[in-house]
GROMACS .gro file of C-alpha atoms in nm:
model
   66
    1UNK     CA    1  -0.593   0.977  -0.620
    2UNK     CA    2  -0.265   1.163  -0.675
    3UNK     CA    3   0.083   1.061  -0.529
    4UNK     CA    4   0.068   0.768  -0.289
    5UNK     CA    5   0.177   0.844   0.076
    6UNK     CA    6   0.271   0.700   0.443
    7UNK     CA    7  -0.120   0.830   0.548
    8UNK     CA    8  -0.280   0.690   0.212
    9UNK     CA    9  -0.546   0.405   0.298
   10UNK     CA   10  -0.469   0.055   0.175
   11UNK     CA   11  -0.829  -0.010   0.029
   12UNK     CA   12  -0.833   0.297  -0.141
   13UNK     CA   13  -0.472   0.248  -0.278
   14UNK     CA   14  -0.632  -0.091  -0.391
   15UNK     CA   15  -0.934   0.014  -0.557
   16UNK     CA   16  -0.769   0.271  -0.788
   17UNK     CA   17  -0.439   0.053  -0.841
   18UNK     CA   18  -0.548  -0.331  -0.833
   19UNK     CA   19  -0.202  -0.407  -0.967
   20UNK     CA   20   0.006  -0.274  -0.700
   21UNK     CA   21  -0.177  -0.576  -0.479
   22UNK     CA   22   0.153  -0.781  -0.538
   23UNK     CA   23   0.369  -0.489  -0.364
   24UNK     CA   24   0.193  -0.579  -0.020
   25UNK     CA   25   0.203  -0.943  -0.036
   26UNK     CA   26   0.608  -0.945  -0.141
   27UNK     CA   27   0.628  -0.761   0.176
   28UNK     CA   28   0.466  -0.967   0.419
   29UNK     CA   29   0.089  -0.841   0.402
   30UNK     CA   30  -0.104  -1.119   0.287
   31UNK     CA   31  -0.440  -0.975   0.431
   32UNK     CA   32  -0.567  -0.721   0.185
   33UNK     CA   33  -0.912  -0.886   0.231
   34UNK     CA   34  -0.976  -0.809   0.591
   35UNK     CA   35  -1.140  -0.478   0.667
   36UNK     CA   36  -0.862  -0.396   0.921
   37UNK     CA   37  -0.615  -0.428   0.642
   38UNK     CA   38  -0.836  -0.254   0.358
   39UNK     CA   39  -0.898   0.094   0.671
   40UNK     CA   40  -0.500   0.108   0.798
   41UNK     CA   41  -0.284   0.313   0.622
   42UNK     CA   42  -0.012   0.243   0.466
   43UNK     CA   43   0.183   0.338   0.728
   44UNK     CA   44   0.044   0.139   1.013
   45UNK     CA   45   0.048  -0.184   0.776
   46UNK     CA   46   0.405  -0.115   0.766
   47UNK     CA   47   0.501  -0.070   1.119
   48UNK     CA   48   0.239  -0.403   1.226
   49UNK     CA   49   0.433  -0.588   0.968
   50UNK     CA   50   0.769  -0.418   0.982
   51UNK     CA   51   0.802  -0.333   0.632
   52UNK     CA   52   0.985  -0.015   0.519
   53UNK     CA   53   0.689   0.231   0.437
   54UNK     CA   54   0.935   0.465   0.196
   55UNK     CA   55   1.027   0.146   0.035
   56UNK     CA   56   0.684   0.058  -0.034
   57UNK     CA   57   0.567   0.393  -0.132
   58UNK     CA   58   0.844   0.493  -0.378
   59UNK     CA   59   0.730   0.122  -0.573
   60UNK     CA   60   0.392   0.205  -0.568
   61UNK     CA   61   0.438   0.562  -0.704
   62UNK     CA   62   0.688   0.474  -0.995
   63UNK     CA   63   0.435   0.153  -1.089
   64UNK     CA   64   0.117   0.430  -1.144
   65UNK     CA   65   0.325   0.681  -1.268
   66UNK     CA   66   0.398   0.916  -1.025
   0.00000   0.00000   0.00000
């Protein structure tokens, strides 16, 4: 997976970066497990929880190196 994005789906964000997991529960999204959480993307995890996506993404990116 390259650079992380607003359309990028959590469980596949997951499965390639484990250790970002802590990113979604600081902000609110303590449901990784579901499978509604693991097919949303990040986007529409954001707005349900009303988290700033950009915010989100930008920590994600720098954390795999992007």
């Amino acid at each position: 997976m390259s650079k992380v994005n607003k359309n990028s789906i959590i469980g596949d964000v997951l499965d390639m970066y484990p250790d970002v997991a802590p990113f979604f529960f600081e902000m609110g999204m303590h449901c990784l497990g579901c499978p509604a959480a693991r097919g949303e993307t990040i986007s529409e995890a954001c707005q349900v929880h009303g988290a700033d996506a950009d915010a989100l993404i930008a920590k994600i990116n720098e954390a795999i190196g992007q």
